[in-house]
JSON list of C-alpha atoms and ligand atoms in Angstrom, two decimals:
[
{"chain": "U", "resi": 1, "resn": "UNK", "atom": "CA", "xyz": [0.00, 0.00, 0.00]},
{"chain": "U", "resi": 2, "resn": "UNK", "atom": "CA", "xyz": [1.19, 3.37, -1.02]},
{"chain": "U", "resi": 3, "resn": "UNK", "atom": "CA", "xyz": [1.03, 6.64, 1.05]},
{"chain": "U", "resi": 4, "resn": "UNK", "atom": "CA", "xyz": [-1.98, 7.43, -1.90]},
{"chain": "U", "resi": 5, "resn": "UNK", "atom": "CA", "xyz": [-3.96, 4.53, -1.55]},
{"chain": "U", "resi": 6, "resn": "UNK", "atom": "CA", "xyz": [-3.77, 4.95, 2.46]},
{"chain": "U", "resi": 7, "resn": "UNK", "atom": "CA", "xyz": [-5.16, 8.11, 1.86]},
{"chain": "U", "resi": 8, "resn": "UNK", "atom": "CA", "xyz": [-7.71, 7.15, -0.34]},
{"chain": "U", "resi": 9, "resn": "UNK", "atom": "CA", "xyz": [-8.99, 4.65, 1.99]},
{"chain": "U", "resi": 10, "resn": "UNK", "atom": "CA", "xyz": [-9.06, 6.78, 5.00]},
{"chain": "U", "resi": 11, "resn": "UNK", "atom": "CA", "xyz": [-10.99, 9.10, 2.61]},
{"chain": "U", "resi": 12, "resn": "UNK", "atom": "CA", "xyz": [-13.39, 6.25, 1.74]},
{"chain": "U", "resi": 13, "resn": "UNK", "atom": "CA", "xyz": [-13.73, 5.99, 5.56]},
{"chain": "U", "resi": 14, "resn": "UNK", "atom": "CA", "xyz": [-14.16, 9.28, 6.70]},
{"chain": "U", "resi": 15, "resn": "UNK", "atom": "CA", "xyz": [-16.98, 9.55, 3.50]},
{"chain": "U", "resi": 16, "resn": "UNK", "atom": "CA", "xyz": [-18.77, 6.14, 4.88]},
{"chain": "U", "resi": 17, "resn": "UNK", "atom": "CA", "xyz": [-18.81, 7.04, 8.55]},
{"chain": "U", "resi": 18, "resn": "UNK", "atom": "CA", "xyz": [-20.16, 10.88, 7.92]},
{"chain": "U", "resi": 19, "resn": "UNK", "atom": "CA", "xyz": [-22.81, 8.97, 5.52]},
{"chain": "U", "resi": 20, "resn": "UNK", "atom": "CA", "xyz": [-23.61, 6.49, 8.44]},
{"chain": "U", "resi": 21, "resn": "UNK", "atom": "CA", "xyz": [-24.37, 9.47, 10.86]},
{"chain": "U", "resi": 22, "resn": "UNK", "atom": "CA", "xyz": [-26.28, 11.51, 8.30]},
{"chain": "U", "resi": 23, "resn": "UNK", "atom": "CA", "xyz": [-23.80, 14.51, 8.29]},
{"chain": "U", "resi": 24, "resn": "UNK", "atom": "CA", "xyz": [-22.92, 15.87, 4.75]},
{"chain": "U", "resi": 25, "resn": "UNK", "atom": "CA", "xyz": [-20.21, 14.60, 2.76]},
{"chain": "U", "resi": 26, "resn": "UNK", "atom": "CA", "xyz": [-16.84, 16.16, 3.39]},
{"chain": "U", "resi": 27, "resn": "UNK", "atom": "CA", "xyz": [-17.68, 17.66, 6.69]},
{"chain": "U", "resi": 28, "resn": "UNK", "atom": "CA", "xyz": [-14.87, 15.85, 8.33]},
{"chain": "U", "resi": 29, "resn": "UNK", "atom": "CA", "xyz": [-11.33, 17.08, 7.39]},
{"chain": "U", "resi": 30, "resn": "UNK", "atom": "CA", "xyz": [-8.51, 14.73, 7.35]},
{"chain": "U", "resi": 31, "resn": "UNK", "atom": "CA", "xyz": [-5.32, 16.17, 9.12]},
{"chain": "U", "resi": 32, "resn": "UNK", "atom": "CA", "xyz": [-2.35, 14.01, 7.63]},
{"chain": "U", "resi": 33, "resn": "UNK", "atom": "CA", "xyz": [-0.08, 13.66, 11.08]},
{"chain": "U", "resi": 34, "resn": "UNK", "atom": "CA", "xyz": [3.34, 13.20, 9.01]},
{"chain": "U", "resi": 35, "resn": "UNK", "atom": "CA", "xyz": [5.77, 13.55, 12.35]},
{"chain": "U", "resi": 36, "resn": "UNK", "atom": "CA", "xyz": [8.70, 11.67, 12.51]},
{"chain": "U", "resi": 37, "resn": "UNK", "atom": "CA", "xyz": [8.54, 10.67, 8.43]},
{"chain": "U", "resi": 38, "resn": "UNK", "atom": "CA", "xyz": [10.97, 11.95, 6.20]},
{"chain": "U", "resi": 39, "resn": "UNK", "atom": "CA", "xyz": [9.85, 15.00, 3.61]},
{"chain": "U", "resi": 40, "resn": "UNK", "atom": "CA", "xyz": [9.85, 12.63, 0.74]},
{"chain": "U", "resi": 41, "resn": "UNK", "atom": "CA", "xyz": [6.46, 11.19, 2.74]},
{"chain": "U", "resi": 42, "resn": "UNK", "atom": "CA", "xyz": [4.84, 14.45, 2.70]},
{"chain": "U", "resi": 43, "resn": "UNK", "atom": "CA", "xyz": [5.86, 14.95, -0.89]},
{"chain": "U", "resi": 44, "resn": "UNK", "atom": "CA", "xyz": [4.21, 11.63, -1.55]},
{"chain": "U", "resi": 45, "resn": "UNK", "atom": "CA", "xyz": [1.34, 12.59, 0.30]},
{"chain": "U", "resi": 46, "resn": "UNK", "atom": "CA", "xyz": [1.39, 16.42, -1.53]},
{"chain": "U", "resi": 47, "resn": "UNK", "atom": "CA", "xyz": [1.21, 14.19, -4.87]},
{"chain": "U", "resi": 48, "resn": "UNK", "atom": "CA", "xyz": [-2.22, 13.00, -3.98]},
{"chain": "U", "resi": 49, "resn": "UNK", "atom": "CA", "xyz": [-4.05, 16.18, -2.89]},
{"chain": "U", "resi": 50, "resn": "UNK", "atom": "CA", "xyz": [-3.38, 16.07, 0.91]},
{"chain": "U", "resi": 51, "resn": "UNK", "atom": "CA", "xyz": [-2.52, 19.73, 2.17]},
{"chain": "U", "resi": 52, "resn": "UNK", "atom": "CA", "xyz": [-3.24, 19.54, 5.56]},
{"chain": "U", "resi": 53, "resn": "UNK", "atom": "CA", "xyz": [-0.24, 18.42, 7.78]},
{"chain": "U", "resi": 54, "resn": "UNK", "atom": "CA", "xyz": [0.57, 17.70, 11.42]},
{"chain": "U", "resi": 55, "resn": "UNK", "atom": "CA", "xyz": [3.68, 17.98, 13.65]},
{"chain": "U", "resi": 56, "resn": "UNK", "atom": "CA", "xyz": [4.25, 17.64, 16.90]},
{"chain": "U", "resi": 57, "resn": "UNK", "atom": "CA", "xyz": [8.06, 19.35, 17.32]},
{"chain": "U", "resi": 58, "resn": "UNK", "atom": "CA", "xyz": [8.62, 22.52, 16.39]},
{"chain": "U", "resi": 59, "resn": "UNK", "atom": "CA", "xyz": [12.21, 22.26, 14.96]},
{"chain": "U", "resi": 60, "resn": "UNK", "atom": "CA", "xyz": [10.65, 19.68, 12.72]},
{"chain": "U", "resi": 61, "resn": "UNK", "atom": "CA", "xyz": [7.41, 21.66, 11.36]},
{"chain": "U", "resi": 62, "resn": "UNK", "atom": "CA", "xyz": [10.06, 24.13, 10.87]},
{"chain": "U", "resi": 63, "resn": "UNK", "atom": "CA", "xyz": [12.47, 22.23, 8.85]},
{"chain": "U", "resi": 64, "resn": "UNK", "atom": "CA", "xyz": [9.84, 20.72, 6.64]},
{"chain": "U", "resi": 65, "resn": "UNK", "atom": "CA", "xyz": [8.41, 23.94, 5.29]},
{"chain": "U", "resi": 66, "resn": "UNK", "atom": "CA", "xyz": [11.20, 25.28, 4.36]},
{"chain": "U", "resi": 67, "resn": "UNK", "atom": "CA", "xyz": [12.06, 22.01, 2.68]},
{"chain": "U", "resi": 68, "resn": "UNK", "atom": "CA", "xyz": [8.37, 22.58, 1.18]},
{"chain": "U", "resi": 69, "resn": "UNK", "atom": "CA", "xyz": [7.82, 26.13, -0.06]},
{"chain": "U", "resi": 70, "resn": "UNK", "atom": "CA", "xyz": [5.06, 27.10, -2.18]},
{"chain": "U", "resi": 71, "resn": "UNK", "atom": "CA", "xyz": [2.83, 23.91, -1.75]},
{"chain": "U", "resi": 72, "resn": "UNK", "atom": "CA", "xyz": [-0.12, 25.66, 0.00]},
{"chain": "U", "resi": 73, "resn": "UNK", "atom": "CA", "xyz": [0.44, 23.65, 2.80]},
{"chain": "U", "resi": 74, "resn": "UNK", "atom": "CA", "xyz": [-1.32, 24.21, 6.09]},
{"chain": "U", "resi": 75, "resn": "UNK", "atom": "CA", "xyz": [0.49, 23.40, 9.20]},
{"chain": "U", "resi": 76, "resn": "UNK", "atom": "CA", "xyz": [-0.99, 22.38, 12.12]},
{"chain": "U", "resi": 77, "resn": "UNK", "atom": "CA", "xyz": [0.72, 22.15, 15.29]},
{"chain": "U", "resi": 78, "resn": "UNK", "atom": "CA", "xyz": [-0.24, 19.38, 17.53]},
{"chain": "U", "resi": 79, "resn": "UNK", "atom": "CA", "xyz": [2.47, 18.69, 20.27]},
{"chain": "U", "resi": 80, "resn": "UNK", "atom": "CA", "xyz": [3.62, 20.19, 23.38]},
{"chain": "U", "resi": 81, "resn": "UNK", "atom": "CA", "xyz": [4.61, 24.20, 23.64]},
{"chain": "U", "resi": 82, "resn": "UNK", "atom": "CA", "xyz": [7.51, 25.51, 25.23]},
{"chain": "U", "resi": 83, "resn": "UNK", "atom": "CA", "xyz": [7.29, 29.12, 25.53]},
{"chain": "U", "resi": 84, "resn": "UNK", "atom": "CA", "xyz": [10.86, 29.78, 23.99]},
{"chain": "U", "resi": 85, "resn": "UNK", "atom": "CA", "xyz": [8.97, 28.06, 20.71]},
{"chain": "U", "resi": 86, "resn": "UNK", "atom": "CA", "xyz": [5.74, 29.91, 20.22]},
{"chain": "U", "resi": 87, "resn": "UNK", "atom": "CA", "xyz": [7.40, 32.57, 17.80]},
{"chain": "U", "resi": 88, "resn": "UNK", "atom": "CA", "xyz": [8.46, 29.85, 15.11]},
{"chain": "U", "resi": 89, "resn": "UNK", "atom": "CA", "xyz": [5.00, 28.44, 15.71]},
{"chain": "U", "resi": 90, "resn": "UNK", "atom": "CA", "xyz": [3.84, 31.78, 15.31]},
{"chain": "U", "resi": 91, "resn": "UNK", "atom": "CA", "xyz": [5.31, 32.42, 11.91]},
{"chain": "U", "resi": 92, "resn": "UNK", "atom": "CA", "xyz": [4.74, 28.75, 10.40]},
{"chain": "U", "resi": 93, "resn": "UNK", "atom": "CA", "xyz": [1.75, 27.42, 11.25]},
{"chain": "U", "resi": 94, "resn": "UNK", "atom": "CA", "xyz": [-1.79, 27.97, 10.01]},
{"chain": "U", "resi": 95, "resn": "UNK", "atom": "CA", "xyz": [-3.62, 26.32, 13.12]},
{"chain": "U", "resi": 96, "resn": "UNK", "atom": "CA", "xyz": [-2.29, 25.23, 17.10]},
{"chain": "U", "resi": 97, "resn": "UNK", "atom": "CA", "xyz": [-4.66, 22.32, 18.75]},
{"chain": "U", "resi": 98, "resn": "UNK", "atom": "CA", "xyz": [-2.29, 22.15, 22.11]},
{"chain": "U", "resi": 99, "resn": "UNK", "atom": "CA", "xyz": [-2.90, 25.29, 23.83]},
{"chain": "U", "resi": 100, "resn": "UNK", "atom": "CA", "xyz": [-3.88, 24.72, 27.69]},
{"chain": "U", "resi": 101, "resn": "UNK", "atom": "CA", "xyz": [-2.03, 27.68, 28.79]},
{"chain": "U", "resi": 102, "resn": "UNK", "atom": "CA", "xyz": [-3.37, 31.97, 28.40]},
{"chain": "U", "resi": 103, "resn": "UNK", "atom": "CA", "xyz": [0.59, 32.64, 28.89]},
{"chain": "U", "resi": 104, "resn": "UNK", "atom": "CA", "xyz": [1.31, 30.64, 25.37]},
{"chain": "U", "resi": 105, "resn": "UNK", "atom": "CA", "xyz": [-1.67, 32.05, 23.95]},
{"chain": "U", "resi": 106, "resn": "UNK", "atom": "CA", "xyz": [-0.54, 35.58, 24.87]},
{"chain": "U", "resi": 107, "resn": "UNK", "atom": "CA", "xyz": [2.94, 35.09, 22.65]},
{"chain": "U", "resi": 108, "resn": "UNK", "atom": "CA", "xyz": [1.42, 33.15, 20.30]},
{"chain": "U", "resi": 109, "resn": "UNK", "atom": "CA", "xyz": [-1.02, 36.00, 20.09]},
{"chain": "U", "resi": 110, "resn": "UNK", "atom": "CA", "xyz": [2.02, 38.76, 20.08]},
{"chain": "U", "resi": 111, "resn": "UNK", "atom": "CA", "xyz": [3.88, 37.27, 17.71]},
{"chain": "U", "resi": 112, "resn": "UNK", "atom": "CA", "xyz": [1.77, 36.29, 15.24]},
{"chain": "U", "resi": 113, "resn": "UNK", "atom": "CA", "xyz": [2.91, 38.15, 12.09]},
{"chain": "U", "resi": 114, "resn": "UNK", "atom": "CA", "xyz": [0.64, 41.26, 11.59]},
{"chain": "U", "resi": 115, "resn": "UNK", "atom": "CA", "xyz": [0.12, 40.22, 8.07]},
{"chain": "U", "resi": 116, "resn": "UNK", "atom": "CA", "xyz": [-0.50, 36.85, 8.36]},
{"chain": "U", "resi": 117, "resn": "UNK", "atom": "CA", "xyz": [-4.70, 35.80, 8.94]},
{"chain": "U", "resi": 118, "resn": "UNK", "atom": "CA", "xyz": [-5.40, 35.33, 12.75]},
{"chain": "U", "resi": 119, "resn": "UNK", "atom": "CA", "xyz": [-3.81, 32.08, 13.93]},
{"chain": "U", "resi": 120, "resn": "UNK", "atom": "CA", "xyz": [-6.62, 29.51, 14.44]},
{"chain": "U", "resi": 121, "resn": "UNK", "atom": "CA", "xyz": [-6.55, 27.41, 17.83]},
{"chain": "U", "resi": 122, "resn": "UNK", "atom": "CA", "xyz": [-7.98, 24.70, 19.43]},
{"chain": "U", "resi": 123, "resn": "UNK", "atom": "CA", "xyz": [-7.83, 23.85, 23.37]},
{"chain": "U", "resi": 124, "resn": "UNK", "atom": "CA", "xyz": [-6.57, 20.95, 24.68]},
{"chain": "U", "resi": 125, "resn": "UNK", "atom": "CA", "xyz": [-8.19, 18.75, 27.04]},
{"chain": "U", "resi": 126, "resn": "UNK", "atom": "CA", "xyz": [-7.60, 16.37, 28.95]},
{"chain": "U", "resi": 127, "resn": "UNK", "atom": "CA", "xyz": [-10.61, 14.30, 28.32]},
{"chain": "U", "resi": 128, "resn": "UNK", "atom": "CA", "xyz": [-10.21, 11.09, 30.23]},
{"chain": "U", "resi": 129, "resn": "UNK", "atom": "CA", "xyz": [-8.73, 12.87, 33.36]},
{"chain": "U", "resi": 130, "resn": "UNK", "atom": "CA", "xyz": [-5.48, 10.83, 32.41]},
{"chain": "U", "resi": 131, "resn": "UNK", "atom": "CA", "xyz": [-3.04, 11.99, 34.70]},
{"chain": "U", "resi": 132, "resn": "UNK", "atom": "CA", "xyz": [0.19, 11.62, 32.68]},
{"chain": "U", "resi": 133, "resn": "UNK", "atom": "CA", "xyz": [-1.99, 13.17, 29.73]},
{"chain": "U", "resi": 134, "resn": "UNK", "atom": "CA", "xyz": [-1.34, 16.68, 29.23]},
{"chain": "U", "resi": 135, "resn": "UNK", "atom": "CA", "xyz": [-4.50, 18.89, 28.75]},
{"chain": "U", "resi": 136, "resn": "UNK", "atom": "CA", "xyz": [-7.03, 21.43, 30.62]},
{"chain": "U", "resi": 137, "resn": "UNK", "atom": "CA", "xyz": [-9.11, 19.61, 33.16]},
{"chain": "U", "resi": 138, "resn": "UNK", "atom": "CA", "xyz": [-13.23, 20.56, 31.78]},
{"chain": "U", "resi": 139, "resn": "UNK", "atom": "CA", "xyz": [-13.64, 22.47, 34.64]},
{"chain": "U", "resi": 140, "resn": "UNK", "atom": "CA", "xyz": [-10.64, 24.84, 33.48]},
{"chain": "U", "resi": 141, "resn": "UNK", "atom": "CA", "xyz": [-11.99, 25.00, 29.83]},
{"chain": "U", "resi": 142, "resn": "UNK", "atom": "CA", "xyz": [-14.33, 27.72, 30.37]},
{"chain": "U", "resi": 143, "resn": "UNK", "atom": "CA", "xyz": [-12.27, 30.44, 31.73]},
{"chain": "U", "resi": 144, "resn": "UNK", "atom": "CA", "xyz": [-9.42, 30.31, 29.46]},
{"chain": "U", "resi": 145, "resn": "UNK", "atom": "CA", "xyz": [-11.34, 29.84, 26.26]},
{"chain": "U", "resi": 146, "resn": "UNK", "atom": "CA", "xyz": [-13.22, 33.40, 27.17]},
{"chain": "U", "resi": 147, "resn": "UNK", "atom": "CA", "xyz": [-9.40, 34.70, 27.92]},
{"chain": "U", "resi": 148, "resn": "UNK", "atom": "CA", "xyz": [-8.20, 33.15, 24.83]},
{"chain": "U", "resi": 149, "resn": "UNK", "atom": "CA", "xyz": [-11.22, 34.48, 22.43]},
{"chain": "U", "resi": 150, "resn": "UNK", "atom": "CA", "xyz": [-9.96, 37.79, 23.56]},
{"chain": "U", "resi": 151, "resn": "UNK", "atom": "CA", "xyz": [-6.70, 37.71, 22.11]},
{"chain": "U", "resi": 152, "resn": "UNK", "atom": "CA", "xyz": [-6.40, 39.78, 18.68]},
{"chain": "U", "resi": 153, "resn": "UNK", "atom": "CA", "xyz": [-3.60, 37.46, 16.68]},
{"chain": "U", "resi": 154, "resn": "UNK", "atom": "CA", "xyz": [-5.57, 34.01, 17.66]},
{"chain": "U", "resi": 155, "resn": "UNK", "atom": "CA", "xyz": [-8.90, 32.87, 16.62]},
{"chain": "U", "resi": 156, "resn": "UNK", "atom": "CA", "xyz": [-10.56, 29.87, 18.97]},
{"chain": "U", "resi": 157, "resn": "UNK", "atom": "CA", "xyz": [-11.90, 27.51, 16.80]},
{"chain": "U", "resi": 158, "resn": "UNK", "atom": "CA", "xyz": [-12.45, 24.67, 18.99]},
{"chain": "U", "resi": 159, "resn": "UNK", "atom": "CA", "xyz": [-11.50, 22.14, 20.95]},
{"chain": "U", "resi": 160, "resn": "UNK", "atom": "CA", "xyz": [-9.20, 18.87, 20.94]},
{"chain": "U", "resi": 161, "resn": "UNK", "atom": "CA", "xyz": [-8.91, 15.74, 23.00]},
{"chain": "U", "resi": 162, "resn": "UNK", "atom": "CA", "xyz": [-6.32, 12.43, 22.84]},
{"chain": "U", "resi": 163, "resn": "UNK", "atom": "CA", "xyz": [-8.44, 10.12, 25.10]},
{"chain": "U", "resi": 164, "resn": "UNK", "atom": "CA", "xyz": [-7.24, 6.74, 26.54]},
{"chain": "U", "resi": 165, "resn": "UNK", "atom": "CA", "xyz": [-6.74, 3.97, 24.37]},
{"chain": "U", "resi": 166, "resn": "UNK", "atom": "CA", "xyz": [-9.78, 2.38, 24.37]},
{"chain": "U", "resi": 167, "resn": "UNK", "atom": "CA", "xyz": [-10.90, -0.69, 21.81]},
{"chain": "U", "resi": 168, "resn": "UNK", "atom": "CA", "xyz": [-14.57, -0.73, 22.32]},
{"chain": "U", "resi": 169, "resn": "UNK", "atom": "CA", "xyz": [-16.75, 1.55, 19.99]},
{"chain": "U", "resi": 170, "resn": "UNK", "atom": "CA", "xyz": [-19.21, 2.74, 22.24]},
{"chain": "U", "resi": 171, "resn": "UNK", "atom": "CA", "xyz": [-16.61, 3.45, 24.99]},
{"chain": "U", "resi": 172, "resn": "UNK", "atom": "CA", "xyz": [-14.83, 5.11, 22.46]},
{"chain": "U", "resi": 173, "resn": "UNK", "atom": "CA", "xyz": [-17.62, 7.59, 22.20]},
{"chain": "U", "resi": 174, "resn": "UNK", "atom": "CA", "xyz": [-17.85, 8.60, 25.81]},
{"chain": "U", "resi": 175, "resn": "UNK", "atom": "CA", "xyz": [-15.11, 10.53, 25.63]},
{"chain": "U", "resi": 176, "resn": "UNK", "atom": "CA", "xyz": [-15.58, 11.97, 22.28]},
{"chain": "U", "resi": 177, "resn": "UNK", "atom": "CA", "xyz": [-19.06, 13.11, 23.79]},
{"chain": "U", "resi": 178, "resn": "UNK", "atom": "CA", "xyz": [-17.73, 14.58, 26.69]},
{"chain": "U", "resi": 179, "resn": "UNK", "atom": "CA", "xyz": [-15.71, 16.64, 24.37]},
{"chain": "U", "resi": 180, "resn": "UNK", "atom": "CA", "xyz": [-18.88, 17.45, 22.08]},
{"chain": "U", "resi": 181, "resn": "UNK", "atom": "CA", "xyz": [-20.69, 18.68, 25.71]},
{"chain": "U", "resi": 182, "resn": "UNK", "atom": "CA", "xyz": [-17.90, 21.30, 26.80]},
{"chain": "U", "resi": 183, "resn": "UNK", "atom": "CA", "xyz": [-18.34, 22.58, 23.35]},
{"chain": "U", "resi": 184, "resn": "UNK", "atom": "CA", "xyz": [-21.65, 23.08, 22.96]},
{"chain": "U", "resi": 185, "resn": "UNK", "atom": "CA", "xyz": [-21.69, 24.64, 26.57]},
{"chain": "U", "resi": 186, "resn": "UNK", "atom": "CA", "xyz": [-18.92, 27.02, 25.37]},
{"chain": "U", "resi": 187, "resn": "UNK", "atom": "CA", "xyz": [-20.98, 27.45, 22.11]},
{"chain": "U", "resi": 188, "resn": "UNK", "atom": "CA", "xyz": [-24.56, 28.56, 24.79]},
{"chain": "U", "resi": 189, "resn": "UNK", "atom": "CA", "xyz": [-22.10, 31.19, 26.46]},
{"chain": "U", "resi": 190, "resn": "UNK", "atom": "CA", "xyz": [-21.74, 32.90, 23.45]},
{"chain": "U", "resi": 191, "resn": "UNK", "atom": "CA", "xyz": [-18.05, 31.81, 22.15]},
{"chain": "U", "resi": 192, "resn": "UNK", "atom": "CA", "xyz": [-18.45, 30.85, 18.06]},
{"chain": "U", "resi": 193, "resn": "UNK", "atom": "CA", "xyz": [-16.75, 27.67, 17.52]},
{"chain": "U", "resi": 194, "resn": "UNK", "atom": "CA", "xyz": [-16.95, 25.41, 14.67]},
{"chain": "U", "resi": 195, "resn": "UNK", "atom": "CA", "xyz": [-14.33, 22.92, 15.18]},
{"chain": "U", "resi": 196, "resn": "UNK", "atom": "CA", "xyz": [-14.00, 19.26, 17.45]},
{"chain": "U", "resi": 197, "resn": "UNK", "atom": "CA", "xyz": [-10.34, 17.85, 16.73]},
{"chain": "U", "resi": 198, "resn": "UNK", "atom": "CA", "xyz": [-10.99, 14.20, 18.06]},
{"chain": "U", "resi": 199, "resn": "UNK", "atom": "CA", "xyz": [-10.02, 10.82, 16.46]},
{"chain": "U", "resi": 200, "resn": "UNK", "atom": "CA", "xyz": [-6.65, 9.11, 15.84]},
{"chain": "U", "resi": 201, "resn": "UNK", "atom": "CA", "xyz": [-6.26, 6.01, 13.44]},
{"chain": "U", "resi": 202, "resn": "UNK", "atom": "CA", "xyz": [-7.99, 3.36, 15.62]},
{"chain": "U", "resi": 203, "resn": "UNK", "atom": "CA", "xyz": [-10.97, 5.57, 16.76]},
{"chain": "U", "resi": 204, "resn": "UNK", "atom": "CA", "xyz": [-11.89, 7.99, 14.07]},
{"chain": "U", "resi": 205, "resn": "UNK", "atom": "CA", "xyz": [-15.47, 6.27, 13.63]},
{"chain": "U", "resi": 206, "resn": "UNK", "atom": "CA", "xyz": [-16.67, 6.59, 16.73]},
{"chain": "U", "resi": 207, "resn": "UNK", "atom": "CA", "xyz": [-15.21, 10.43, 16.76]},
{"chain": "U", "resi": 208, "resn": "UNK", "atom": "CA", "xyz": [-17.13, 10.91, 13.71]},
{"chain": "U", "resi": 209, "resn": "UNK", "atom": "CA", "xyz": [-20.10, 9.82, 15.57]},
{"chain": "U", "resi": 210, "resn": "UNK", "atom": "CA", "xyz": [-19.79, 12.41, 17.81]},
{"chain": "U", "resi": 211, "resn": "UNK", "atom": "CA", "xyz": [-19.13, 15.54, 15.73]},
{"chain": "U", "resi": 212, "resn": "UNK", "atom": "CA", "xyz": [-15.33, 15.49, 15.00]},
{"chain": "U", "resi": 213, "resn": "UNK", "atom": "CA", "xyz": [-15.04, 18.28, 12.59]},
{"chain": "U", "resi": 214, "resn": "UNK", "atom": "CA", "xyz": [-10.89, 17.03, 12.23]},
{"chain": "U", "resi": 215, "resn": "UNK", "atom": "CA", "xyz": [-9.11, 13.77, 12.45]},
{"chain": "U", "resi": 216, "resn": "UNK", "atom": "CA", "xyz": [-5.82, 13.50, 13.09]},
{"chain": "U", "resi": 217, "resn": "UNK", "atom": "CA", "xyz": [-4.31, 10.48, 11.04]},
{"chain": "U", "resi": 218, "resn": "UNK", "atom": "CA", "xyz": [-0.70, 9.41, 11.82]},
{"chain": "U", "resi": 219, "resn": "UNK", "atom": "CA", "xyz": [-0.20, 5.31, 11.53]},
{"chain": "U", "resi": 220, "resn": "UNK", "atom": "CA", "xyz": [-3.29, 4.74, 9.03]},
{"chain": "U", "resi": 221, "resn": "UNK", "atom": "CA", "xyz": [-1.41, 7.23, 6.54]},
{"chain": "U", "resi": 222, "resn": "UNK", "atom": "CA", "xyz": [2.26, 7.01, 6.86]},
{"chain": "U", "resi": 223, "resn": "UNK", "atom": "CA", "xyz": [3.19, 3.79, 8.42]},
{"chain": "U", "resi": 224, "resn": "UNK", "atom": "CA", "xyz": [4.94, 3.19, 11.90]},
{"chain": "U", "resi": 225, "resn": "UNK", "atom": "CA", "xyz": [6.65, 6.22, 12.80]},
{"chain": "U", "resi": 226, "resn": "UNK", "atom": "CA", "xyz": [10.57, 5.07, 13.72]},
{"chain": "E", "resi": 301, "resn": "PLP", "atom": "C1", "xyz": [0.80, 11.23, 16.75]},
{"chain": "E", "resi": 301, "resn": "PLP", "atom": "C2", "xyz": [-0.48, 11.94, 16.94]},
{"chain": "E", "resi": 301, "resn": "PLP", "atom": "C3", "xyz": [-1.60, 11.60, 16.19]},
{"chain": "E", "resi": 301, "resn": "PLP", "atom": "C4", "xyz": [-1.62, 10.48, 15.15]},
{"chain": "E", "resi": 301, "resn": "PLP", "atom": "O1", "xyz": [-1.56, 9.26, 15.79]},
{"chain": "E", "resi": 301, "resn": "PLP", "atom": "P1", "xyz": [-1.62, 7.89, 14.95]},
{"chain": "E", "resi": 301, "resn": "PLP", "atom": "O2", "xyz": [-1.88, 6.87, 15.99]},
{"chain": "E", "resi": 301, "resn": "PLP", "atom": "O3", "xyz": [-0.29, 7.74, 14.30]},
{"chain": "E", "resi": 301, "resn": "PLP", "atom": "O4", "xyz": [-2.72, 8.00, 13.95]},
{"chain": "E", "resi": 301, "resn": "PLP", "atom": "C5", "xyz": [-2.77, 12.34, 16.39]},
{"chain": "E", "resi": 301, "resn": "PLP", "atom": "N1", "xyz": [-2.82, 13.34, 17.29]},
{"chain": "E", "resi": 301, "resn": "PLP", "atom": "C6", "xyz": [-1.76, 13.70, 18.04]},
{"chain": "E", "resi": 301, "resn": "PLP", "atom": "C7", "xyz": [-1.88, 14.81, 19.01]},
{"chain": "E", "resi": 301, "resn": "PLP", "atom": "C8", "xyz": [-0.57, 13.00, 17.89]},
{"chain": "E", "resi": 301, "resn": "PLP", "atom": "O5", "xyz": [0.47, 13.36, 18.65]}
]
């Protein structure tokens, strides 16, 4: 199987389980999460239509587009944020879905480039109340997504979740409804979001199922990373 057909069948996927749910065709957006695979995988991915690509280190994101100028590729930044890093995310990337702190969104915020379109963000949370996952607690959600709205260089889109691994389908969607609940709350006091990041290669189904506007695709795509 080539990077292309893996992409076509997550396609074919994504189309059957938004048809199974009765939402429209195409409302789910496939994030292609390429960390830890060479350039030539993105390339290969690039050859096929994909133009939406994940990374979880910054050094990385930051190496690949420059490797891959004038693809109209959007970058979305996925990992962990030091705050000595936000000003290369800043510059690079069209969208952040790890932001669980207001002092990264303030630099993000700052120094996103004045030209550049408001950078979009999600909030991370910590869905299953994991506690080596990282991640706002619900309760937190609330307050910082009102502080983070705020902001004039970020626009909140939405929110994202990793939960535990979990086999079972209908387990699966627990979580994934938990996250669909804080946003609709958030969405009643008055914040105008449009955007669930939830499901990974073994449990984009059941995220479908529950609104996931965004999958994030690693494995099913790419391969095992090294
Ligand atoms: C690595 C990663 C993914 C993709 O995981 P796969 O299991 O390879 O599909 C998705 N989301 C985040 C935040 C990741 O770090």
């Amino acid at each position: 199987m080539t990077i292309c057909d893996n992409l076509r069948t997550i396609g074919q996927r994504l189309r059957a389980a938004e048809a199974r749910c009765h939402r429209p065709a195409d409302s789910v957006q496939l994030l292609a999460v390429s960390k830890r695979h060479p350039v030539s995988a993105l390339q290969a991915a690039l050859a096929c239509g994909q133009r939406a690509f994940g990374e979880n280190y910054v050094q990385e994101m930051v190496e690949k587009a420059e490797a891959l100028p004038g693809q109209g590729i959007e970058w979305h930044f996925i990992g962990p944020i030091q705050s000595n890093k936000t000003r290369l995310i800043a510059v690079t990337a069209s969208w952040v879905h790890s932001v669980e702190r207001l002092k990264i969104a303030r630099r993000l915020s700052e120094q996103r480039p004045a030209a550049a379109p408001p950078l979009n963000i999600c909030l991370q949370v910590n869905i299953s109340a994991e506690d080596t996952k990282s991640g706002l607690i619900p309760a937190q959600v609330s307050a910082l997504a009102h502080q983070v709205a705020a902001l004039p260089g970020l626009q909140l889109r939405g929110l994202m979740c990793i939960p535990a691994p979990e086999t079972d389908f209908s387990r699966q969607r627990v979580a994934f409804a938990r996250l669909r609940q804080l946003q609709e709350q958030l969405v009643g006091e008055g914040l105008a979001l449009d955007t669930l990041s939830m499901g990974m290669s073994g449990d984009m189904e059941a995220a479908v199922a529950e609104g996931a506007t965004l999958v994030r695709i690693g494995t099913a795509i790419f391969g095992a990373r090294e």
